[in-house]
Amino acid sequence: MPPLLIANARMIDALGGEPRDGQDILVDDGTIAAIAPTGSLTIAEGLSSLERIDARGLTVMPGLFDCHIHASTTPDQGALEGITEAESAKTLRAVPQLRATLMAGVTTARDLAGADSGFRDSLEAGVIPGPRLLIALRILSITGGHGDSRAVNGLALDSGPGAGAIADSPQEFVRITREAIREGADWIKIAATGGMGSPRSHPEGGGLSESEMRAVVDEAKRHGIAGVAAHAIGAAGIAAAVRAGVRSIEHGYLVDDETIEAMIERGTVLVPTLSTLTRAVSPTAAPWVVAKRRRTVERAGERISAALAAGVQVALGTDAGIVPHGDNLRELGLLVDHGLTPMQAILAGTANAARLNGLDDEVGTLEVGKRADLVATRVDPLGDIHSLATPHAMSLIVQAGDVITRPSETVTR
Ligand SMILES: [Zn+2]
């Protein structure tokens, strides 16, 4: 692909400063080769085949992250369909879901159960369009916990690569951690509490014991895994997961003040998945789902706002798969509704998310030498962040230097 000059842009580099107007960004060989005030770049000879995109009126930002998706899951799919359809149906349905995620401006995503290494490797090889993917494969759970979706008679209600793995002692958790690593996990996901979508677990209890969580964290560390992500809703489970040394708390809806302080002290990252918290309950949801959700949602908004106000590190994640794929950036507006500034929300989706995933040397900010994952929009992200959730909010999407979508020539501004 020829080098690309994005000219005359307003730029949010995600390094923490104010936006800068009138910037030129030169992309060459998949990376950001130069950034300079418009007109001041001396383009080397031999770059005659340069593609130039006029970005006047656009704000350029780093490509965004969604740190909590389920690429192969479709919202509101019934349990019966889930167990009776072929695995290939799930996989093929993920193709447009992953494309929609990329078209929303998400150039990197962390799949927290469902996608196996074939998804990640096919995306990396460019077989299908979508975000770069980091995978956890499955959720590690205790018997009867959030990852144990068997019916009372023992019939497994989930199958395929994303089915939960069950263990019941620190030694057994070491073994299933090794299994996930053997299958290519970048992250390990655990059920530190029960959940709302599992039939017999409770959001306020029913997770791994602290010693079981420590066993997983230690084993993951020994293998150089990016970290352990803990699905955690109730206060006691969140506290135990933080003490055990997990890297991120997923949901964290009922976090208490003491654990908020502990998270700040240890640098534990919160991925509050407000997109899922605030969604309407499906009319086909089981009565136990409705009851569990009602109890949690009542208190969750206030608790998440308390964590954000205290300054817990936040990374953007939605639980797409439970909510629709492609609406990922709705989360930015929800983070602002719960107390972040628009710039802090953008950092949650860029620099902070890259750091959480150990990719901050490569992506997450706009700097010379970084991989050219970037997006540009006509929306003013600082003035109207909720509008980034609308379809086609991104006029330009560039992934590793490859132009995925470019501003329409007919749009004048
Ligand atoms: Zn999830």
Tab-separated table of C-alpha atoms and ligand atoms in Angstrom:
chain	number	residue	atom	x	y	z
A	1	MET	CA	0.000	0.000	0.000
A	2	PRO	CA	1.273	3.519	-0.771
A	3	PRO	CA	2.186	5.920	2.043
A	4	LEU	CA	-0.753	7.925	3.375
A	5	LEU	CA	-0.864	11.593	4.313
A	6	ILE	CA	-3.762	12.630	6.560
A	7	ALA	CA	-3.700	16.386	6.139
A	8	ASN	CA	-5.042	19.262	8.202
A	9	ALA	CA	-6.581	17.243	11.014
A	10	ARG	CA	-7.536	18.142	14.521
A	11	MET	CA	-5.682	15.538	16.583
A	12	ILE	CA	-6.299	13.905	19.956
A	13	ASP	CA	-3.074	11.950	20.498
A	14	ALA	CA	-4.269	10.349	23.801
A	15	LEU	CA	-1.110	11.445	25.605
A	16	GLY	CA	-3.283	13.513	27.964
A	17	GLY	CA	-3.001	16.983	26.413
A	18	GLU	CA	-5.572	19.127	24.634
A	19	PRO	CA	-6.473	18.462	20.971
A	20	ARG	CA	-4.161	20.094	18.431
A	21	ASP	CA	-5.533	21.720	15.270
A	22	GLY	CA	-3.884	21.731	11.853
A	23	GLN	CA	-1.814	18.548	12.043
A	24	ASP	CA	-0.475	16.363	9.225
A	25	ILE	CA	0.057	12.666	9.932
A	26	LEU	CA	2.218	10.600	7.579
A	27	VAL	CA	1.672	6.839	7.612
A	28	ASP	CA	4.200	4.585	5.934
A	29	ASP	CA	4.723	0.838	6.077
A	30	GLY	CA	1.949	0.358	8.646
A	31	THR	CA	3.338	2.826	11.171
A	32	ILE	CA	3.109	6.534	11.950
A	33	ALA	CA	6.164	7.975	10.191
A	34	ALA	CA	5.715	11.677	11.040
A	35	ILE	CA	3.370	14.150	12.756
A	36	ALA	CA	3.793	17.881	12.115
A	37	PRO	CA	1.823	21.126	11.680
A	38	THR	CA	0.132	21.210	8.280
A	39	GLY	CA	2.456	22.113	5.435
A	40	SER	CA	5.679	21.705	7.387
A	41	LEU	CA	6.393	18.080	6.482
A	42	THR	CA	9.023	17.585	3.821
A	43	ILE	CA	7.859	14.524	1.937
A	44	ALA	CA	10.862	12.505	0.822
A	45	GLU	CA	11.424	11.960	-2.874
A	46	GLY	CA	10.239	8.592	-4.067
A	47	LEU	CA	6.926	8.986	-2.242
A	48	SER	CA	5.225	10.099	-5.456
A	49	SER	CA	2.463	7.524	-5.042
A	50	LEU	CA	1.386	9.104	-1.755
A	51	GLU	CA	-2.346	8.957	-0.970
A	52	ARG	CA	-3.567	12.240	0.509
A	53	ILE	CA	-6.723	12.468	2.640
A	54	ASP	CA	-7.996	15.940	3.454
A	55	ALA	CA	-9.007	15.715	7.097
A	56	ARG	CA	-10.189	19.291	7.504
A	57	GLY	CA	-13.177	19.235	9.888
A	58	LEU	CA	-12.218	15.798	11.215
A	59	THR	CA	-10.799	14.867	14.607
A	60	VAL	CA	-8.203	12.087	14.428
A	61	MET	CA	-7.749	9.752	17.414
A	62	PRO	CA	-6.017	6.434	18.053
A	63	GLY	CA	-8.067	3.387	17.049
A	64	LEU	CA	-10.227	2.380	19.999
A	65	PHE	CA	-10.215	-0.745	22.161
A	66	ASP	CA	-13.112	-2.777	23.462
A	67	CYS	CA	-11.632	-4.769	26.349
A	68	HIS	CA	-14.678	-6.988	26.865
A	69	ILE	CA	-16.390	-8.636	23.925
A	70	HIS	CA	-17.684	-12.094	23.027
A	71	ALA	CA	-17.102	-12.182	19.278
A	72	SER	CA	-18.897	-15.465	18.667
A	73	THR	CA	-21.924	-14.658	20.850
A	74	THR	CA	-25.108	-13.066	19.512
A	75	PRO	CA	-27.437	-11.100	21.831
A	76	ASP	CA	-30.673	-12.728	22.929
A	77	GLN	CA	-29.952	-16.127	21.441
A	78	GLY	CA	-31.993	-18.774	23.227
A	79	ALA	CA	-30.277	-21.605	25.119
A	80	LEU	CA	-31.940	-24.220	22.916
A	81	GLU	CA	-30.636	-22.649	19.715
A	82	GLY	CA	-27.222	-22.395	21.360
A	83	ILE	CA	-27.006	-26.144	21.965
A	84	THR	CA	-28.687	-27.363	18.787
A	85	GLU	CA	-26.971	-25.305	16.093
A	86	ALA	CA	-23.698	-26.350	14.482
A	87	GLU	CA	-20.486	-24.754	15.725
A	88	SER	CA	-19.906	-23.407	12.205
A	89	ALA	CA	-23.109	-21.323	12.472
A	90	LYS	CA	-21.683	-19.561	15.525
A	91	THR	CA	-18.350	-19.016	13.813
A	92	LEU	CA	-19.843	-17.646	10.593
A	93	ARG	CA	-22.165	-15.330	12.496
A	94	ALA	CA	-19.076	-13.847	14.135
A	95	VAL	CA	-17.776	-12.656	10.734
A	96	PRO	CA	-20.238	-9.737	10.296
A	97	GLN	CA	-20.101	-9.100	14.060
A	98	LEU	CA	-16.341	-8.590	13.924
A	99	ARG	CA	-16.662	-6.398	10.814
A	100	ALA	CA	-19.265	-4.223	12.603
A	101	THR	CA	-16.886	-3.867	15.556
A	102	LEU	CA	-14.079	-2.616	13.319
A	103	MET	CA	-16.437	-0.268	11.442
A	104	ALA	CA	-17.396	1.321	14.779
A	105	GLY	CA	-13.742	2.363	15.157
A	106	VAL	CA	-12.567	-0.508	17.376
A	107	THR	CA	-9.199	-1.665	16.021
A	108	THR	CA	-8.302	-3.916	18.994
A	109	ALA	CA	-10.574	-6.068	21.144
A	110	ARG	CA	-10.199	-8.507	24.018
A	111	ASP	CA	-12.496	-11.506	23.750
A	112	LEU	CA	-13.351	-12.761	27.244
A	113	ALA	CA	-14.756	-16.180	26.287
A	114	GLY	CA	-15.962	-17.753	23.103
A	115	ALA	CA	-13.314	-17.035	20.484
A	116	ASP	CA	-10.477	-19.512	20.089
A	117	SER	CA	-7.068	-18.979	18.495
A	118	GLY	CA	-8.539	-19.494	15.010
A	119	PHE	CA	-10.441	-16.210	15.353
A	120	ARG	CA	-7.365	-14.312	16.510
A	121	ASP	CA	-5.051	-15.827	13.912
A	122	SER	CA	-7.524	-15.369	11.009
A	123	LEU	CA	-7.948	-11.701	11.918
A	124	GLU	CA	-4.190	-11.249	12.207
A	125	ALA	CA	-3.725	-12.874	8.781
A	126	GLY	CA	-6.415	-10.643	7.241
A	127	VAL	CA	-8.680	-13.549	6.296
A	128	ILE	CA	-11.678	-11.565	7.589
A	129	PRO	CA	-11.975	-7.880	8.553
A	130	GLY	CA	-12.189	-7.073	12.244
A	131	PRO	CA	-10.263	-5.785	15.210
A	132	ARG	CA	-6.991	-7.289	16.286
A	133	LEU	CA	-8.083	-9.825	18.917
A	134	LEU	CA	-6.683	-10.958	22.254
A	135	ILE	CA	-8.405	-14.059	23.603
A	136	ALA	CA	-9.236	-15.724	26.931
A	137	LEU	CA	-11.066	-18.689	25.331
A	138	ARG	CA	-13.226	-19.638	28.322
A	139	ILE	CA	-14.188	-18.607	31.838
A	140	LEU	CA	-12.680	-20.643	34.686
A	141	SER	CA	-15.361	-21.302	37.292
A	142	ILE	CA	-16.204	-23.366	40.360
A	143	THR	CA	-18.897	-26.035	40.272
A	144	GLY	CA	-22.221	-24.163	40.260
A	145	GLY	CA	-20.469	-20.872	39.414
A	146	HIS	CA	-20.953	-18.451	36.543
A	147	GLY	CA	-19.126	-20.703	34.061
A	148	ASP	CA	-21.111	-23.800	35.010
A	149	SER	CA	-24.150	-23.608	32.793
A	150	ARG	CA	-25.259	-27.218	33.148
A	151	ALA	CA	-28.914	-27.921	33.758
A	152	VAL	CA	-29.854	-29.564	37.093
A	153	ASN	CA	-29.600	-32.990	35.429
A	154	GLY	CA	-26.042	-32.257	34.303
A	155	LEU	CA	-26.857	-31.545	30.645
A	156	ALA	CA	-24.316	-29.036	29.309
A	157	LEU	CA	-26.083	-25.937	27.953
A	158	ASP	CA	-22.963	-24.542	26.342
A	159	SER	CA	-20.482	-26.211	24.068
A	160	GLY	CA	-17.690	-25.355	21.701
A	161	PRO	CA	-14.500	-23.443	22.443
A	162	GLY	CA	-16.165	-20.957	24.796
A	163	ALA	CA	-17.723	-23.427	27.221
A	164	GLY	CA	-16.787	-22.793	30.855
A	165	ALA	CA	-14.060	-24.866	32.521
A	166	ILE	CA	-14.860	-26.148	36.007
A	167	ALA	CA	-12.448	-26.754	38.897
A	168	ASP	CA	-12.711	-26.927	42.687
A	169	SER	CA	-9.316	-26.527	44.365
A	170	PRO	CA	-6.154	-24.456	43.812
A	171	GLN	CA	-4.439	-27.478	42.212
A	172	GLU	CA	-7.310	-28.060	39.819
A	173	PHE	CA	-7.335	-24.363	38.894
A	174	VAL	CA	-3.623	-24.572	38.055
A	175	ARG	CA	-4.453	-27.417	35.676
A	176	ILE	CA	-7.302	-25.649	33.854
A	177	THR	CA	-5.216	-22.446	33.661
A	178	ARG	CA	-2.542	-24.507	31.892
A	179	GLU	CA	-5.200	-25.943	29.572
A	180	ALA	CA	-6.300	-22.446	28.532
A	181	ILE	CA	-2.679	-21.463	27.963
A	182	ARG	CA	-2.118	-24.638	25.929
A	183	GLU	CA	-5.017	-23.569	23.689
A	184	GLY	CA	-3.398	-20.180	23.108
A	185	ALA	CA	-4.951	-17.845	25.701
A	186	ASP	CA	-3.573	-14.298	25.860
A	187	TRP	CA	-5.644	-13.631	28.993
A	188	ILE	CA	-7.108	-15.852	31.703
A	189	LYS	CA	-10.718	-15.152	32.683
A	190	ILE	CA	-12.146	-16.267	36.017
A	191	ALA	CA	-15.581	-16.080	37.647
A	192	ALA	CA	-14.831	-14.300	40.940
A	193	THR	CA	-18.570	-14.184	41.609
A	194	GLY	CA	-21.708	-15.608	40.110
A	195	GLY	CA	-23.541	-13.769	37.363
A	196	MET	CA	-26.897	-12.705	36.089
A	197	GLY	CA	-27.038	-14.935	33.020
A	198	SER	CA	-26.154	-18.218	34.712
A	199	PRO	CA	-29.051	-20.195	36.193
A	200	ARG	CA	-27.831	-21.141	39.681
A	201	SER	CA	-25.024	-18.730	40.565
A	202	HIS	CA	-25.432	-15.548	42.599
A	203	PRO	CA	-23.906	-12.208	41.575
A	204	GLU	CA	-22.992	-11.510	45.211
A	205	GLY	CA	-21.240	-14.802	45.916
A	206	GLY	CA	-20.422	-18.107	44.364
A	207	GLY	CA	-17.023	-17.440	42.861
A	208	LEU	CA	-13.508	-18.840	43.213
A	209	SER	CA	-12.042	-18.716	46.732
A	210	GLU	CA	-9.189	-16.266	47.229
A	211	SER	CA	-6.642	-19.119	47.327
A	212	GLU	CA	-8.013	-20.505	44.050
A	213	MET	CA	-7.714	-17.039	42.473
A	214	ARG	CA	-4.126	-16.711	43.757
A	215	ALA	CA	-3.287	-20.068	42.180
A	216	VAL	CA	-4.576	-18.839	38.785
A	217	VAL	CA	-2.805	-15.468	39.050
A	218	ASP	CA	0.524	-17.108	39.987
A	219	GLU	CA	0.281	-19.688	37.213
A	220	ALA	CA	-0.636	-17.064	34.589
A	221	LYS	CA	2.307	-14.917	35.719
A	222	ARG	CA	4.685	-17.878	35.464
A	223	HIS	CA	3.699	-18.299	31.797
A	224	GLY	CA	3.995	-14.593	30.926
A	225	ILE	CA	0.252	-14.211	30.289
A	226	ALA	CA	-0.931	-10.577	29.993
A	227	GLY	CA	-3.077	-10.954	33.091
A	228	VAL	CA	-6.123	-12.388	34.770
A	229	ALA	CA	-9.505	-10.747	34.168
A	230	ALA	CA	-12.075	-11.367	36.886
A	231	HIS	CA	-15.795	-11.343	36.193
A	232	ALA	CA	-16.900	-9.865	39.556
A	233	ILE	CA	-20.183	-8.259	40.596
A	234	GLY	CA	-20.566	-8.533	44.403
A	235	ALA	CA	-18.333	-6.577	46.803
A	236	ALA	CA	-16.737	-9.577	48.562
A	237	GLY	CA	-15.744	-11.291	45.308
A	238	ILE	CA	-14.310	-8.077	43.862
A	239	ALA	CA	-12.279	-7.528	47.056
A	240	ALA	CA	-10.880	-11.083	47.016
A	241	ALA	CA	-9.977	-10.827	43.318
A	242	VAL	CA	-8.138	-7.541	43.889
A	243	ARG	CA	-6.212	-9.034	46.848
A	244	ALA	CA	-5.351	-12.100	44.740
A	245	GLY	CA	-3.717	-9.800	42.174
A	246	VAL	CA	-5.983	-9.919	39.124
A	247	ARG	CA	-5.222	-7.278	36.477
A	248	SER	CA	-8.799	-6.231	35.678
A	249	ILE	CA	-12.202	-6.330	37.348
A	250	GLU	CA	-14.961	-6.925	34.785
A	251	HIS	CA	-18.319	-5.269	35.663
A	252	GLY	CA	-17.408	-4.446	39.305
A	253	TYR	CA	-20.976	-3.250	39.791
A	254	LEU	CA	-21.162	-3.499	43.601
A	255	VAL	CA	-17.582	-2.488	44.477
A	256	ASP	CA	-17.270	-1.018	48.010
A	257	ASP	CA	-15.233	2.014	49.125
A	258	GLU	CA	-12.471	-0.062	50.736
A	259	THR	CA	-11.865	-2.014	47.528
A	260	ILE	CA	-11.967	1.178	45.445
A	261	GLU	CA	-8.984	2.357	47.541
A	262	ALA	CA	-7.238	-1.015	47.149
A	263	MET	CA	-7.706	-0.891	43.363
A	264	ILE	CA	-6.167	2.585	43.189
A	265	GLU	CA	-3.234	1.461	45.347
A	266	ARG	CA	-2.547	-1.691	43.300
A	267	GLY	CA	-3.378	-0.239	39.881
A	268	THR	CA	-6.159	-2.773	39.294
A	269	VAL	CA	-8.149	-1.700	36.223
A	270	LEU	CA	-11.958	-1.478	36.202
A	271	VAL	CA	-13.826	-2.438	33.015
A	272	PRO	CA	-17.341	-1.360	34.035
A	273	THR	CA	-19.299	-2.648	30.968
A	274	LEU	CA	-21.985	0.026	31.404
A	275	SER	CA	-23.428	-0.895	27.989
A	276	THR	CA	-24.610	-4.162	29.503
A	277	LEU	CA	-25.657	-2.680	32.840
A	278	THR	CA	-27.922	-0.121	31.167
A	279	ARG	CA	-29.464	-2.319	28.471
A	280	ALA	CA	-33.139	-3.145	28.447
A	281	VAL	CA	-33.912	-6.629	29.718
A	282	SER	CA	-34.902	-8.927	26.867
A	283	PRO	CA	-38.623	-9.762	26.832
A	284	THR	CA	-37.650	-13.424	26.567
A	285	ALA	CA	-35.338	-13.336	29.622
A	286	ALA	CA	-36.004	-15.932	32.328
A	287	PRO	CA	-37.635	-14.605	35.540
A	288	TRP	CA	-34.464	-15.342	37.549
A	289	VAL	CA	-32.424	-13.166	35.153
A	290	VAL	CA	-34.921	-10.311	35.584
A	291	ALA	CA	-34.863	-10.607	39.395
A	292	LYS	CA	-31.037	-10.738	39.637
A	293	ARG	CA	-30.683	-7.784	37.278
A	294	ARG	CA	-33.172	-5.662	39.208
A	295	ARG	CA	-31.321	-6.192	42.504
A	296	THR	CA	-27.944	-5.329	40.957
A	297	VAL	CA	-28.891	-2.409	38.720
A	298	GLU	CA	-30.531	-0.536	41.633
A	299	ARG	CA	-27.168	0.002	43.306
A	300	ALA	CA	-24.635	-0.365	40.495
A	301	GLY	CA	-24.815	3.098	38.918
A	302	GLU	CA	-23.951	4.793	42.210
A	303	ARG	CA	-21.101	2.350	42.987
A	304	ILE	CA	-19.485	2.710	39.532
A	305	SER	CA	-19.766	6.499	39.760
A	306	ALA	CA	-18.038	6.346	43.182
A	307	ALA	CA	-15.176	4.306	41.697
A	308	LEU	CA	-14.749	6.672	38.728
A	309	ALA	CA	-14.893	9.760	40.989
A	310	ALA	CA	-12.204	8.265	43.261
A	311	GLY	CA	-9.868	7.838	40.276
A	312	VAL	CA	-9.781	4.079	39.671
A	313	GLN	CA	-8.057	3.263	36.362
A	314	VAL	CA	-10.717	2.530	33.763
A	315	ALA	CA	-10.562	0.711	30.434
A	316	LEU	CA	-13.425	0.631	27.941
A	317	GLY	CA	-15.321	-2.642	27.628
A	318	THR	CA	-18.919	-3.345	26.679
A	319	ASP	CA	-19.727	-7.072	26.880
A	320	ALA	CA	-20.699	-6.949	23.179
A	321	GLY	CA	-22.265	-10.296	22.421
A	322	ILE	CA	-24.596	-9.734	25.355
A	323	VAL	CA	-25.292	-6.296	23.804
A	324	PRO	CA	-25.143	-5.758	20.010
A	325	HIS	CA	-21.786	-5.794	18.205
A	326	GLY	CA	-20.988	-2.488	16.494
A	327	ASP	CA	-22.515	-0.241	19.179
A	328	ASN	CA	-19.272	-0.435	21.142
A	329	LEU	CA	-18.636	3.304	21.398
A	330	ARG	CA	-21.943	3.856	23.175
A	331	GLU	CA	-19.797	3.024	26.201
A	332	LEU	CA	-17.887	6.329	25.864
A	333	GLY	CA	-21.046	8.364	26.512
A	334	LEU	CA	-22.034	6.067	29.387
A	335	LEU	CA	-18.627	6.566	31.037
A	336	VAL	CA	-19.246	10.328	30.822
A	337	ASP	CA	-22.779	9.873	32.230
A	338	HIS	CA	-21.141	8.126	35.211
A	339	GLY	CA	-18.638	10.899	35.864
A	340	LEU	CA	-15.626	10.754	33.516
A	341	THR	CA	-14.771	13.773	31.382
A	342	PRO	CA	-14.991	13.126	27.619
A	343	MET	CA	-11.175	13.150	27.431
A	344	GLN	CA	-10.931	10.620	30.299
A	345	ALA	CA	-13.438	8.397	28.468
A	346	ILE	CA	-11.333	8.588	25.291
A	347	LEU	CA	-8.221	7.653	27.302
A	348	ALA	CA	-10.152	4.682	28.771
A	349	GLY	CA	-10.738	3.506	25.196
A	350	THR	CA	-7.200	4.159	23.942
A	351	ALA	CA	-4.065	4.668	26.072
A	352	ASN	CA	-5.405	2.981	29.251
A	353	ALA	CA	-6.757	0.002	27.317
A	354	ALA	CA	-3.466	-0.421	25.464
A	355	ARG	CA	-1.576	-0.395	28.795
A	356	LEU	CA	-3.979	-2.967	30.286
A	357	ASN	CA	-3.223	-5.280	27.372
A	358	GLY	CA	0.542	-4.716	27.427
A	359	LEU	CA	0.338	-3.148	23.950
A	360	ASP	CA	1.210	0.444	24.934
A	361	ASP	CA	4.557	0.249	23.120
A	362	GLU	CA	2.637	-0.380	19.883
A	363	VAL	CA	-0.799	1.264	19.953
A	364	GLY	CA	-3.163	3.414	22.015
A	365	THR	CA	-1.591	6.825	21.294
A	366	LEU	CA	-0.712	8.775	18.152
A	367	GLU	CA	3.088	8.990	18.197
A	368	VAL	CA	5.799	8.530	15.608
A	369	GLY	CA	6.831	4.877	15.458
A	370	LYS	CA	3.508	3.506	16.695
A	371	ARG	CA	1.373	1.164	14.605
A	372	ALA	CA	-0.978	3.245	12.426
A	373	ASP	CA	-4.290	2.246	14.040
A	374	LEU	CA	-6.339	5.444	13.880
A	375	VAL	CA	-9.820	6.798	13.320
A	376	ALA	CA	-11.228	10.190	12.320
A	377	THR	CA	-14.686	11.602	12.856
A	378	ARG	CA	-16.773	14.681	12.031
A	379	VAL	CA	-18.242	14.467	15.536
A	380	ASP	CA	-16.575	16.709	18.116
A	381	PRO	CA	-15.592	13.983	20.633
A	382	LEU	CA	-15.129	16.456	23.482
A	383	GLY	CA	-18.367	18.386	22.819
A	384	ASP	CA	-20.704	15.573	21.800
A	385	ILE	CA	-19.218	12.232	22.821
A	386	HIS	CA	-22.600	10.445	22.783
A	387	SER	CA	-22.737	10.925	18.994
A	388	LEU	CA	-19.726	8.633	18.529
A	389	ALA	CA	-22.167	5.769	19.133
A	390	THR	CA	-24.109	6.468	15.930
A	391	PRO	CA	-23.411	4.193	12.945
A	392	HIS	CA	-20.820	5.586	10.539
A	393	ALA	CA	-19.599	8.120	13.131
A	394	MET	CA	-16.102	7.279	11.921
A	395	SER	CA	-15.322	8.846	8.533
A	396	LEU	CA	-11.847	7.323	8.388
A	397	ILE	CA	-10.585	4.052	9.845
A	398	VAL	CA	-6.977	2.984	9.376
A	399	GLN	CA	-5.720	-0.331	10.748
A	400	ALA	CA	-1.970	-1.017	10.676
A	401	GLY	CA	-1.695	1.521	7.865
A	402	ASP	CA	-4.460	-0.097	5.831
A	403	VAL	CA	-7.338	2.283	4.970
A	404	ILE	CA	-10.522	0.403	5.969
A	405	THR	CA	-12.869	3.309	5.227
A	406	ARG	CA	-12.157	6.810	3.898
A	407	PRO	CA	-14.157	10.057	4.033
A	408	SER	CA	-16.781	10.160	1.322
A	409	GLU	CA	-15.858	12.567	-1.467
A	410	THR	CA	-19.397	13.888	-1.650
A	411	VAL	CA	-19.423	15.079	1.956
A	412	THR	CA	-18.521	18.773	2.037
A	413	ARG	CA	-17.754	20.772	5.114
B	1	ZN	ZN	-18.715	-10.917	29.319
